[in-house]
Coordinates of C-alpha atoms in Angstrom, one line a residue:
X85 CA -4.3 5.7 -15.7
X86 CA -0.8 4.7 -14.9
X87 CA 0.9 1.8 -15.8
X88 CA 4.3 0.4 -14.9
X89 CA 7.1 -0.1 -18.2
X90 CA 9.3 -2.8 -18.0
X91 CA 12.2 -0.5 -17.3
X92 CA 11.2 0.4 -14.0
X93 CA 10.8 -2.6 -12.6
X94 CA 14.2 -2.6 -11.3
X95 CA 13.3 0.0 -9.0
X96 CA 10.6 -1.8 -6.9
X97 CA 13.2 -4.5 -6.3
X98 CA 15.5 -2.6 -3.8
X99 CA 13.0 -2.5 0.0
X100 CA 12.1 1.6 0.2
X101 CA 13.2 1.3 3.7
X102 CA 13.9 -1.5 6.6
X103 CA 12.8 -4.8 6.4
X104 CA 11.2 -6.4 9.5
X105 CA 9.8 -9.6 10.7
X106 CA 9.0 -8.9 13.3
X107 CA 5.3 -7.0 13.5
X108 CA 5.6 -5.7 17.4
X109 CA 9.5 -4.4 16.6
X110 CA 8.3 -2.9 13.4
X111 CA 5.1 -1.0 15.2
X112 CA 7.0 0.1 17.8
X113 CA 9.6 2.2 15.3
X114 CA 6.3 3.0 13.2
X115 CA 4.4 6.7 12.9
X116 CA 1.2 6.8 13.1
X117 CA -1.3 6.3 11.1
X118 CA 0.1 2.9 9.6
X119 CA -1.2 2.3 6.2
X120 CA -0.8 -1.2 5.3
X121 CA -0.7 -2.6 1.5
X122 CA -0.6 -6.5 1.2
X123 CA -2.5 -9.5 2.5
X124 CA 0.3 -10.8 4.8
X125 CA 1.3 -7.5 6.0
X126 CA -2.2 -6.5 6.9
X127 CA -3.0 -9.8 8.6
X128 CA 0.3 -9.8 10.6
X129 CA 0.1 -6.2 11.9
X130 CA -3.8 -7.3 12.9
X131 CA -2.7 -10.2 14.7
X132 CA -0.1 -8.3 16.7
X133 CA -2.6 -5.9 17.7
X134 CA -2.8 -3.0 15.3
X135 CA -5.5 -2.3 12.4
X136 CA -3.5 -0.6 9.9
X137 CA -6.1 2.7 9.7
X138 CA -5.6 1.7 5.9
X139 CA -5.1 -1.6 4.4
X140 CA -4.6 -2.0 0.6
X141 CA -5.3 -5.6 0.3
X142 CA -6.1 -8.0 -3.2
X143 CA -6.3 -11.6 -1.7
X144 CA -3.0 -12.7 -3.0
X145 CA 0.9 -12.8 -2.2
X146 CA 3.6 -13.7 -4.5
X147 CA 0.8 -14.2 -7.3
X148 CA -0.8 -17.2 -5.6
X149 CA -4.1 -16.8 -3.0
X150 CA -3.6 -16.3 0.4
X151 CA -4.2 -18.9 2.8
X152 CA -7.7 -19.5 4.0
X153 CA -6.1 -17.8 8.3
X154 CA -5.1 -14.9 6.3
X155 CA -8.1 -14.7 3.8
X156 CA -10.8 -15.0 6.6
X157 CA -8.7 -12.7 9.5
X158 CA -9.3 -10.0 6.4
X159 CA -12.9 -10.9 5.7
X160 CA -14.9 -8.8 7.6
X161 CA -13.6 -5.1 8.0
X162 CA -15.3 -2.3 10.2
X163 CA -15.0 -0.4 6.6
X164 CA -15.0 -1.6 2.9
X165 CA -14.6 -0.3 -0.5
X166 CA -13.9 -2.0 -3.5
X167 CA -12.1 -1.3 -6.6
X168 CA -10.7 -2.6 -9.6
X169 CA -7.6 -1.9 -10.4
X170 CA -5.5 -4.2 -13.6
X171 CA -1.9 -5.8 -12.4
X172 CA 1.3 -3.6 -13.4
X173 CA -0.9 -0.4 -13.1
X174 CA -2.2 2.3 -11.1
X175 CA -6.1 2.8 -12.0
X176 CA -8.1 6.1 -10.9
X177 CA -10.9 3.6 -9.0
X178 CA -7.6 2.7 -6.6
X179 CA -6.0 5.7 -6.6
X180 CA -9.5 7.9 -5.4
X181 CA -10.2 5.2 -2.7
X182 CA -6.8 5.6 -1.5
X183 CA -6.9 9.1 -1.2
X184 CA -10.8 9.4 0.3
X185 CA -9.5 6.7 2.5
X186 CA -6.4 8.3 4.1
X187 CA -8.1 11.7 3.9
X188 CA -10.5 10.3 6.4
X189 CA -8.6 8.8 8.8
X190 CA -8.8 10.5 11.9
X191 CA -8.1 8.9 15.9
X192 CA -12.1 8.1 16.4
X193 CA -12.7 6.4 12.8
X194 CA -12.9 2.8 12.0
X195 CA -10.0 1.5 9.8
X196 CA -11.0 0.7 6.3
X197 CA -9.8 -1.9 4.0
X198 CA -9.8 -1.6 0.2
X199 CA -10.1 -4.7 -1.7
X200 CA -9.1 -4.9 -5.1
X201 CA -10.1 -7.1 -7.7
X202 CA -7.1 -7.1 -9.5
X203 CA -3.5 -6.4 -8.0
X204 CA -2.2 -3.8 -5.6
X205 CA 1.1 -4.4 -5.7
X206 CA 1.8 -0.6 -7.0
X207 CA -0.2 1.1 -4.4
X208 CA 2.9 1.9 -2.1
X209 CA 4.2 5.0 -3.7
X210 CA -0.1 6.5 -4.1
X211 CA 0.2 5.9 0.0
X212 CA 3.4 7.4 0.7
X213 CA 1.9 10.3 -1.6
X214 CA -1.5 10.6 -0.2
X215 CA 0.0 9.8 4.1
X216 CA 0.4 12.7 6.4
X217 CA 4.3 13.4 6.6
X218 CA 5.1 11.4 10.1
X219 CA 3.1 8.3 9.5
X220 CA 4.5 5.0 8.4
X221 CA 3.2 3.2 5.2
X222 CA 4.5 -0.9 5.6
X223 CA 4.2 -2.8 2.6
X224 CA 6.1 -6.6 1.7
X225 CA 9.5 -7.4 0.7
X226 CA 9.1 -11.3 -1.2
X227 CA 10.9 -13.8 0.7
X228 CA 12.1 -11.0 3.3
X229 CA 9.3 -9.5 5.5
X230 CA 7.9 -5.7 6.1
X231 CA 9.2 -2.7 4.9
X232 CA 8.4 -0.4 7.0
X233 CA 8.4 3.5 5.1
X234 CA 8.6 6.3 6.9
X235 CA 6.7 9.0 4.7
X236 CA 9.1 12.1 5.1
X237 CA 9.1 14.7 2.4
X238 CA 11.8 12.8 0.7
X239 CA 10.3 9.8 1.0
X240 CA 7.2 11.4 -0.8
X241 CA 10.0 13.0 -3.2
X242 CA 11.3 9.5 -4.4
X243 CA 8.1 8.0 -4.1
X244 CA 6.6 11.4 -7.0
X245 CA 9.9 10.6 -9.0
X246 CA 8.3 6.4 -9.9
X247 CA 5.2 8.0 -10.3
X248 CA 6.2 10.5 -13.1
X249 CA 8.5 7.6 -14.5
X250 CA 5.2 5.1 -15.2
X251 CA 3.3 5.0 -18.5
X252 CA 0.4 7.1 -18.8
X253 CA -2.0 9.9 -17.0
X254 CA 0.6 11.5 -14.7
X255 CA -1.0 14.8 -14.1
X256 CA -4.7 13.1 -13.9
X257 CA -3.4 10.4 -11.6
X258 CA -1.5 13.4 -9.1
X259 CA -5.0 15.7 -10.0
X260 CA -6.9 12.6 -8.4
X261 CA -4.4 12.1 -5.3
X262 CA -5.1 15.6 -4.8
X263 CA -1.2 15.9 -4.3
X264 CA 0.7 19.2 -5.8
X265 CA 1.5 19.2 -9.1

């Protein structure tokens, strides 16, 4: 649907927001829900106490597998889906599950945890689209920590603008998001 030209890629350098390394300091400053894309990031905010009601995750960071604490503290979510979803893109099978999935969080539901065969590293900017204004979508920084977004509407402004910029479907991948046109 959406795919990411080599020009761009200077923008996903640049954190969208503070970097933490700290899980508990980063959770305390975050809005609620947390959506969480990445392995690591997932498995730390779990260990310190806090499903993400989200997690984008693809069993790898930096390109290379996770290690086998982080692969089996992710192994058996409350809820699954799986998707495919090609590296350097944004496919509609990712894009759907992320929206069904945040449109169905609510305070009493089980977090769920979408899996993709294939690479989520371009999910951020779908979550900060698809997340209630208020809530906090973390995602990580290579060799720095979290990143901790908080989706405002400008957020979800800058967030729209990389979207339009990628290669592609734009209008079918916003249609799918089920975010304005």
């Amino acid at each position: 649907m959406l795919s990411l030209p080599s020009e761009l890629r200077d923008a996903f350098k640049q954190p969208f927001g503070p970097v933490y390394t700290d899980p508990a300091a980063l959770l305390s400053d975050a809005g609620r829900p947390v959506i969480a894309v990445g392995d690591v990031v997932a498995y730390h905010l779990r260990a310190a106490g806090h499903s993400p009601a989200v997690a984008v995750i693809d069993g790898r960071t930096e390109r290379e597998a996770v290690d086998d604490e982080v692969r089996d503290a992710l192994s058996d979510p409350e809820r699954r889906r799986d998707v495919e979803n090609e590296p350097g893109t944004l496919g509609e099978p990712l894009l759907a599950a992320l929206a069904d999935a945040v449109a169905g969080v609510d305070a009493d539901a089980d977090p769920i945890t979408i899996v993709v065969d294939g690479e989520e590293d371009l999910a951020t900017l779908p979550a900060v689209l698809v997340a209630p204004t208020g809530s906090t979508v973390v995602y990580g920084q290579p060799g720095e920590g979290m990143v901790r977004v908080a989706v405002t509407s400008d957020t979800k402004a800058e967030m729209r603008s990389l979207l339009e910029r990628m290669d592609g479907d734009v209008a079918g991948a916003v249609a799918t998001l089920g975010v304005d046109a």
